[in-house]
mmCIF file of N, CA and C in Angstrom:
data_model
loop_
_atom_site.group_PDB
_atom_site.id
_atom_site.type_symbol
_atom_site.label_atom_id
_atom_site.label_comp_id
_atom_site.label_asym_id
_atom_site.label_seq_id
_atom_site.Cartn_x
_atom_site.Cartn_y
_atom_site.Cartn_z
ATOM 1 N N UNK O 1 231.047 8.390 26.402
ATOM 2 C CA UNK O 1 230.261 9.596 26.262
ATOM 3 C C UNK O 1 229.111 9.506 27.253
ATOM 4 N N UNK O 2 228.853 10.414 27.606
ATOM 5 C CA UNK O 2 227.687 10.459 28.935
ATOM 6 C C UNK O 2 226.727 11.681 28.700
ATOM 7 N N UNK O 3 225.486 11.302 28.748
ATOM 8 C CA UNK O 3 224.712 12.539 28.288
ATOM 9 C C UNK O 3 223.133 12.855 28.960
ATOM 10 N N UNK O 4 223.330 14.085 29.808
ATOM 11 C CA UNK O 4 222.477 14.605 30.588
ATOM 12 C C UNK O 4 220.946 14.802 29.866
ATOM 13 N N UNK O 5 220.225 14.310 30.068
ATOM 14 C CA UNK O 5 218.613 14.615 29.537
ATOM 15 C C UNK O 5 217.985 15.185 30.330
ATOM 16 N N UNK O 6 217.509 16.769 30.512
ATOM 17 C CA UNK O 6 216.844 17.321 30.983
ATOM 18 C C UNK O 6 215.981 17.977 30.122
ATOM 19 N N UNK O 7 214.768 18.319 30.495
ATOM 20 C CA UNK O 7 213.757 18.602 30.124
ATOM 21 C C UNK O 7 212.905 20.019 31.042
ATOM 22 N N UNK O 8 212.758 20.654 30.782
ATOM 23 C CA UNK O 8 211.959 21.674 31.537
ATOM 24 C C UNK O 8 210.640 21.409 32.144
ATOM 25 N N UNK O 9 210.050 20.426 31.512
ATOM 26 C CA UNK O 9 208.379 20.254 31.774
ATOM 27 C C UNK O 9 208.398 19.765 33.172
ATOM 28 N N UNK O 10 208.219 19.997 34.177
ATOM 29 C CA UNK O 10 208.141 18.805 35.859
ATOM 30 C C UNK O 10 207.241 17.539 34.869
ATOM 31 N N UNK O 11 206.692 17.178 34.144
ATOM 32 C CA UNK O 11 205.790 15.664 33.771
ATOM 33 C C UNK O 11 206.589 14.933 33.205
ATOM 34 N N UNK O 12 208.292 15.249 32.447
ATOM 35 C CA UNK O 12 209.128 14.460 32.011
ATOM 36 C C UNK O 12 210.422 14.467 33.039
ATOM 37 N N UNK O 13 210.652 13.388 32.938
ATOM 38 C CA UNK O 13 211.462 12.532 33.873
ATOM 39 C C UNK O 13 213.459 13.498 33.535
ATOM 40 N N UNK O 14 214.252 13.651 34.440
ATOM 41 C CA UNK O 14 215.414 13.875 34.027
ATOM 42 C C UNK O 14 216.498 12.302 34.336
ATOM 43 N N UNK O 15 217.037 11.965 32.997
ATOM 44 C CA UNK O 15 217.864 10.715 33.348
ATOM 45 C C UNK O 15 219.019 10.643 32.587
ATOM 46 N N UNK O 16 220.373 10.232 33.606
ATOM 47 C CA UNK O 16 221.506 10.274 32.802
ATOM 48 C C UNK O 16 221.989 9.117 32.417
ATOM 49 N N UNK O 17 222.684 9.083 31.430
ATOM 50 C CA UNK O 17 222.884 7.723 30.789
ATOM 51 C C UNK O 17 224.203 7.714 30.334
ATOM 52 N N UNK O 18 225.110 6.562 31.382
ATOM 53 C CA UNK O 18 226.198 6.212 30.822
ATOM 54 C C UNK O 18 226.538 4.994 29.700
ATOM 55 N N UNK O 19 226.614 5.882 28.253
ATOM 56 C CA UNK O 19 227.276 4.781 27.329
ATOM 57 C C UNK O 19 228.275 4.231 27.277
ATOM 58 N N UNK O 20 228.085 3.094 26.576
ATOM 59 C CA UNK O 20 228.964 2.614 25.911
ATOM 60 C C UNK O 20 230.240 2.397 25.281
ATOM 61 N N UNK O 21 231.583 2.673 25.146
ATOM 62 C CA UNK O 21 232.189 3.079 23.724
ATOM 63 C C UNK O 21 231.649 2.655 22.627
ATOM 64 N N UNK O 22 231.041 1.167 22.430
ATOM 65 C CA UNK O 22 230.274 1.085 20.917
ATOM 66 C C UNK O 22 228.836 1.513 20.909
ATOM 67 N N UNK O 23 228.655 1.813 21.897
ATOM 68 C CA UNK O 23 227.018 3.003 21.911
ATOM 69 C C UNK O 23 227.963 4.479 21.254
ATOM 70 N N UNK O 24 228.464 4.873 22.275
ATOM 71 C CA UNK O 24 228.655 5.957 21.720
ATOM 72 C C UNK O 24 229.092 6.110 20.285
ATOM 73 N N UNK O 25 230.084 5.335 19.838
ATOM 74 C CA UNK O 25 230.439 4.934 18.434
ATOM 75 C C UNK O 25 229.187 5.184 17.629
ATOM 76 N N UNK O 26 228.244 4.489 17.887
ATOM 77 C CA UNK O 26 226.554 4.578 16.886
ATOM 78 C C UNK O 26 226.304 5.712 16.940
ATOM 79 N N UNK O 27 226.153 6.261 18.255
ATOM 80 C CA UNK O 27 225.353 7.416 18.564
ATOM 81 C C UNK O 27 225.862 8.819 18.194
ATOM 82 N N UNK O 28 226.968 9.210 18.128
ATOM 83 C CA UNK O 28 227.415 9.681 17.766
ATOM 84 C C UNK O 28 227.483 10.389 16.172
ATOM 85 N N UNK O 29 227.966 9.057 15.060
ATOM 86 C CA UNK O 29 227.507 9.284 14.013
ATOM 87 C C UNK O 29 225.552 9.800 13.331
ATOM 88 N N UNK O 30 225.343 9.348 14.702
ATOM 89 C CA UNK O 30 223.507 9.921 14.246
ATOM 90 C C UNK O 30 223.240 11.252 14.096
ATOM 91 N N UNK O 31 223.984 11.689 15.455
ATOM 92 C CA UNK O 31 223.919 12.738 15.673
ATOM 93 C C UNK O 31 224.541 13.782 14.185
ATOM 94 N N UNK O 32 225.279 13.336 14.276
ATOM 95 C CA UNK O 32 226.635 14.704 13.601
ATOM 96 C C UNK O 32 226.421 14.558 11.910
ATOM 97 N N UNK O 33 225.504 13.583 11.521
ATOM 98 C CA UNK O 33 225.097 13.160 10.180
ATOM 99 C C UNK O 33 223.150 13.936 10.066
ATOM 100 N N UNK O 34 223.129 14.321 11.818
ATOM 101 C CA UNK O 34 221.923 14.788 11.373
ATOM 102 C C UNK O 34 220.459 13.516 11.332
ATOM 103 N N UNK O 35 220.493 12.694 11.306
ATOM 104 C CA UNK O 35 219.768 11.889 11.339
ATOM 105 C C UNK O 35 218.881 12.063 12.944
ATOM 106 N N UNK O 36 219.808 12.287 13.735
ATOM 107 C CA UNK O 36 219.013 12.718 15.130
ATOM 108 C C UNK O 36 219.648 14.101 15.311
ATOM 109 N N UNK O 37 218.427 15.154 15.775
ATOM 110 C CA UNK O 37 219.378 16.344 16.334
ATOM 111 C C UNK O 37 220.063 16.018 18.062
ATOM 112 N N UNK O 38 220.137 14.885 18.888
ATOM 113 C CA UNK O 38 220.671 15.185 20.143
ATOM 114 C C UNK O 38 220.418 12.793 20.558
ATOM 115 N N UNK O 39 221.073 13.192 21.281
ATOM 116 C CA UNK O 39 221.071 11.869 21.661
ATOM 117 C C UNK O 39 219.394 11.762 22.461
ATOM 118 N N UNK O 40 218.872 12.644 22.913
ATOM 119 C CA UNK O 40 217.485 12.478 23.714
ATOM 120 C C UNK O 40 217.085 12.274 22.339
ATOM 121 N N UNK O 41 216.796 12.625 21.577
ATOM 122 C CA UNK O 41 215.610 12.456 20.281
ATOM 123 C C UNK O 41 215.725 10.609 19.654
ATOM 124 N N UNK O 42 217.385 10.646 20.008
ATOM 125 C CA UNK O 42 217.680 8.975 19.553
ATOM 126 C C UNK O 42 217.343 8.100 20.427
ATOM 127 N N UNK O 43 217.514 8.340 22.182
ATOM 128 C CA UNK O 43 216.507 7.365 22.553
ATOM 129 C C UNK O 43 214.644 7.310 22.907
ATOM 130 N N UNK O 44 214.510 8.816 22.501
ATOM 131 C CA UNK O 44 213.160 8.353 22.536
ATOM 132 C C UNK O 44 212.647 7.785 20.989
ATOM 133 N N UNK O 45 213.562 7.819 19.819
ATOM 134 C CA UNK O 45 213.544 6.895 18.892
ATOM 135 C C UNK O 45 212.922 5.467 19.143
ATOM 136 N N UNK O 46 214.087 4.858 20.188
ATOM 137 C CA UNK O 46 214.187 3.890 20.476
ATOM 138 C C UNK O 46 212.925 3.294 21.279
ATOM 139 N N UNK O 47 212.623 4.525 22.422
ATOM 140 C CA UNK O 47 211.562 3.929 22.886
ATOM 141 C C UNK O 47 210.244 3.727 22.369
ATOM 142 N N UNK O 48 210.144 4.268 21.479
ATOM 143 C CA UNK O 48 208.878 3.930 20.669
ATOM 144 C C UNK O 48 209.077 3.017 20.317
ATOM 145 N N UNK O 49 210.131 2.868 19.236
ATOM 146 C CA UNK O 49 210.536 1.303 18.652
ATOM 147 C C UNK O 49 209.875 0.495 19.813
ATOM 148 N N UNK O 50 210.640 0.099 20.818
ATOM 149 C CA UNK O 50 210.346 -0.792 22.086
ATOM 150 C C UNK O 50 208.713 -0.840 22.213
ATOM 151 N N UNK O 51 208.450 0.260 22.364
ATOM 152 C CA UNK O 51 206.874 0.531 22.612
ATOM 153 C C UNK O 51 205.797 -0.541 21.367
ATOM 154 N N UNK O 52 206.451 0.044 19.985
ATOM 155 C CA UNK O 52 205.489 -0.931 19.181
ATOM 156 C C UNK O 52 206.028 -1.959 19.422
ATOM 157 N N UNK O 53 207.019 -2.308 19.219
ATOM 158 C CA UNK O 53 207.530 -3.717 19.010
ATOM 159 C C UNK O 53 206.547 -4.904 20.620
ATOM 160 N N UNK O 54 206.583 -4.117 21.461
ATOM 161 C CA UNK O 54 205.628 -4.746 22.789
ATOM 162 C C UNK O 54 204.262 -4.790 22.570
ATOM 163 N N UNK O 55 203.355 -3.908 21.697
ATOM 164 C CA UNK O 55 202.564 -4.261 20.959
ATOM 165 C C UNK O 55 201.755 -5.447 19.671
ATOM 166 N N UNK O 56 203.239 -4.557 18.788
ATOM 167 C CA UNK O 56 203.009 -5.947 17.962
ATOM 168 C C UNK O 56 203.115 -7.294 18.614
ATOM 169 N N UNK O 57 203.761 -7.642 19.422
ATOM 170 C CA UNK O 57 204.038 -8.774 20.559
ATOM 171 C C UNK O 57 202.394 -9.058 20.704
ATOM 172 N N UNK O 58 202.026 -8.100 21.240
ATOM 173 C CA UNK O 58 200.858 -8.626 22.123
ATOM 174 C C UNK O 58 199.647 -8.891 21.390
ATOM 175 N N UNK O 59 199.843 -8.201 19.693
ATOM 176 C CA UNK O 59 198.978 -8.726 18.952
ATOM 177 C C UNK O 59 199.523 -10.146 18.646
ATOM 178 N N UNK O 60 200.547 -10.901 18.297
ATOM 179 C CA UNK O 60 200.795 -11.689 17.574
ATOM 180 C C UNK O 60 200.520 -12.708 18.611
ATOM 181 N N UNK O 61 200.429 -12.805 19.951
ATOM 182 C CA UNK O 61 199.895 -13.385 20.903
ATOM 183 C C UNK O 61 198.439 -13.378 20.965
ATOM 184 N N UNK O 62 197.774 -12.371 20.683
ATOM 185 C CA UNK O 62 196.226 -12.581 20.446
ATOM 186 C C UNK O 62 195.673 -13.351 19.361
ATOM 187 N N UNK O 63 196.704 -13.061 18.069
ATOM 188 C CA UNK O 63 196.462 -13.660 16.741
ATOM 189 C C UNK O 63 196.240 -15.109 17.343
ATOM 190 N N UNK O 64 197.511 -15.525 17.737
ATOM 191 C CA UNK O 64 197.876 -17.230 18.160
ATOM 192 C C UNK O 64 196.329 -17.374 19.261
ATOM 193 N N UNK O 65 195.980 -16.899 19.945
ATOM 194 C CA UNK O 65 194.780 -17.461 21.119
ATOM 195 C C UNK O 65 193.797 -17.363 20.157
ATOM 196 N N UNK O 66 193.542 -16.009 19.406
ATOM 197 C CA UNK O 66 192.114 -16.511 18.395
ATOM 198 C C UNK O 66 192.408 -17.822 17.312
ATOM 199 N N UNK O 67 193.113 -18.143 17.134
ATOM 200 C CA UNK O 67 193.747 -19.394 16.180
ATOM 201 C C UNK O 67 193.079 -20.367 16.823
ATOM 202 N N UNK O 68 194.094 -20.743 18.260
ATOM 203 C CA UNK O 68 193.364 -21.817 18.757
ATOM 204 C C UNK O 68 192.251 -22.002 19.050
ATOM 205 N N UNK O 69 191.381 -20.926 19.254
ATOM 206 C CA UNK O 69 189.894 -20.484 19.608
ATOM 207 C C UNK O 69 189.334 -21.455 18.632
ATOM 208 N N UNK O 70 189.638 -20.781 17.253
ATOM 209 C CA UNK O 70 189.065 -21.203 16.383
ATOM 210 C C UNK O 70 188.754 -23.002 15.889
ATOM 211 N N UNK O 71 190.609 -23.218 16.325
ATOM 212 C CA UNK O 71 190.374 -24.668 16.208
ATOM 213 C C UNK O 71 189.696 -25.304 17.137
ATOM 214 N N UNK O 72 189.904 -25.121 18.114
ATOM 215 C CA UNK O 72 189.108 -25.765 19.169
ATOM 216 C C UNK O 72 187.399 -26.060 18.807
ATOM 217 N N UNK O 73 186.720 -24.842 18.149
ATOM 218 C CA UNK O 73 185.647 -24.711 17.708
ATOM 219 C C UNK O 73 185.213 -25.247 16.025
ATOM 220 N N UNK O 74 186.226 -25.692 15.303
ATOM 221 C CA UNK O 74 186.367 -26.433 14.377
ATOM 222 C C UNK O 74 185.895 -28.107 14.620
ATOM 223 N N UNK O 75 186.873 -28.136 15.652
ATOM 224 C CA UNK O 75 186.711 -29.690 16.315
ATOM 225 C C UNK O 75 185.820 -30.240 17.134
ATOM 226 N N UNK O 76 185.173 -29.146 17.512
ATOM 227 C CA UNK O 76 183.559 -29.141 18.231
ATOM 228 C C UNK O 76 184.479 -29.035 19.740
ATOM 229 N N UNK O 77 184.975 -28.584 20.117
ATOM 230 C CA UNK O 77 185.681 -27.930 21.839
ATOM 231 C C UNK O 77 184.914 -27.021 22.181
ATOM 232 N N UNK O 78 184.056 -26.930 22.282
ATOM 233 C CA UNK O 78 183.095 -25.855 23.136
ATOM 234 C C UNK O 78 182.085 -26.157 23.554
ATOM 235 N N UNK O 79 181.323 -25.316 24.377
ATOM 236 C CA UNK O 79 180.318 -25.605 24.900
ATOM 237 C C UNK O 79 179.263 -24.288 24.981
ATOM 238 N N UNK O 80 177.859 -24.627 24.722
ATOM 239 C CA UNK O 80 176.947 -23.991 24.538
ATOM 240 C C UNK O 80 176.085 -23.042 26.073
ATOM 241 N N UNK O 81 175.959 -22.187 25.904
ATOM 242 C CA UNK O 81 174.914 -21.536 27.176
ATOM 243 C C UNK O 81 173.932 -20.970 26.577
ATOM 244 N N UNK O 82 172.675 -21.449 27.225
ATOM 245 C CA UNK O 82 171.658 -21.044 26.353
ATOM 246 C C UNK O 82 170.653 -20.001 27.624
ATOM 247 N N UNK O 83 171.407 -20.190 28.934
ATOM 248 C CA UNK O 83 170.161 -19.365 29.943
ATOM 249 C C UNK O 83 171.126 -18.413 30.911
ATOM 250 N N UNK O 84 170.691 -17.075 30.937
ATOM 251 C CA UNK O 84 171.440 -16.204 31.522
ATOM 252 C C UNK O 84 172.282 -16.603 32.700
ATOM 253 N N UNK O 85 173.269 -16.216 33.110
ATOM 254 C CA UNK O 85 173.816 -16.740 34.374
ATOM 255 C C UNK O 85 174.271 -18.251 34.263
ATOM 256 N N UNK O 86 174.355 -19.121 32.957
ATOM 257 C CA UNK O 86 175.275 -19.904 33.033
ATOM 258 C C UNK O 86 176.479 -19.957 32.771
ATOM 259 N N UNK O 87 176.934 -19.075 31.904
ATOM 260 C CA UNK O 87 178.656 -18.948 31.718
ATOM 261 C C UNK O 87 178.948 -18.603 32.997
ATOM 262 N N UNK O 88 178.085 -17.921 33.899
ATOM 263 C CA UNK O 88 178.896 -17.437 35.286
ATOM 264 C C UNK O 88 179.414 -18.567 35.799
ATOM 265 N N UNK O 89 178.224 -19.147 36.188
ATOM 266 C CA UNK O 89 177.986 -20.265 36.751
ATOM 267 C C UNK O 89 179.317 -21.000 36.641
ATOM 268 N N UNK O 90 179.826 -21.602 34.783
ATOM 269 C CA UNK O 90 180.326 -22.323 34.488
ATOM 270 C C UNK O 90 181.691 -21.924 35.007
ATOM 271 N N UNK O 91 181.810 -20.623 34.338
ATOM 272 C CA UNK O 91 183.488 -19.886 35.270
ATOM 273 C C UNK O 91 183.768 -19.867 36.681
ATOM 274 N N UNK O 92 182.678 -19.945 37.223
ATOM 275 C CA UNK O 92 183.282 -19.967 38.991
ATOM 276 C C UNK O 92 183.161 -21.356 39.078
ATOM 277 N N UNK O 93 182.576 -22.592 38.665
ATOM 278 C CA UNK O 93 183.056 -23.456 39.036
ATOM 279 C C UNK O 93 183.955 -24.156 38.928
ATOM 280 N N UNK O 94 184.722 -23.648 37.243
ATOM 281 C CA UNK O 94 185.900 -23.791 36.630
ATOM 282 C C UNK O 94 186.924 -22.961 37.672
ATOM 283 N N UNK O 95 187.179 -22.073 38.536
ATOM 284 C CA UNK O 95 187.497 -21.831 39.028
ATOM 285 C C UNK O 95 187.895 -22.073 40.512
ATOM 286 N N UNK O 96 186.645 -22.547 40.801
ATOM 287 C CA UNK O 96 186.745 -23.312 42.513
ATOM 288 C C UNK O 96 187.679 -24.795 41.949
ATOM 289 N N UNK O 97 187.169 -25.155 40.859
ATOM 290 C CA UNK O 97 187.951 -26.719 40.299
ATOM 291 C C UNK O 97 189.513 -26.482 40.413
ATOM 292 N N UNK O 98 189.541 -25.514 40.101
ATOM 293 C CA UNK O 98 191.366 -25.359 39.485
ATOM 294 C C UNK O 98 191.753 -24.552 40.944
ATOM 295 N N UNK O 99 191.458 -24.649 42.233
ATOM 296 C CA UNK O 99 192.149 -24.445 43.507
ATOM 297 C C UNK O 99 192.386 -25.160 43.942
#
């Protein structure tokens, strides 16, 4: 099954998409059960799905860096700046170090 997505707006994209037989198999039943009115509505389903799911990703990756943050700072791993312009300081030299 092969199915033309056009759109009238010029700001959305026109793209054709050759399925599957077991795509179409899925897709198909979505359709004709009503669950999607058109195969465009089922993959922009999908792309949202994709969309959060790359999100939630990128939280559960932040979760994990504030974690270690934390431990690090549990265990006393840090270091104090007490006068303007020293974290700079400290980052560009951490930086010239690691070239």
């Amino acid at each position: 099954m092969e199915h033309l997505m056009t759109e009238e707006s010029p700001s959305q994209a026109t793209v054709q998409v050759q399925l599957e037989p077991d795509e179409s198999a899925f897709v198909e039943p979505q359709i004709s059960n009503g669950i999607y009115a058109s195969a465009e509505d089922m993959l922009r389903a999908g792309l949202r799905l994709l969309a959060q799911n790359e999100r939630l990703e990128r939280v559960k990756e932040l979760r994990t860096m504030i974690d270690d943050a934390d431990r690090s700072v549990d265990a006393g791993d840090f270091r104090e700046f007490s006068k303007p312009g020293d974290l700079t300081a400290f980052i560009v030299a951490e930086a010239k170090a690691r070239r």
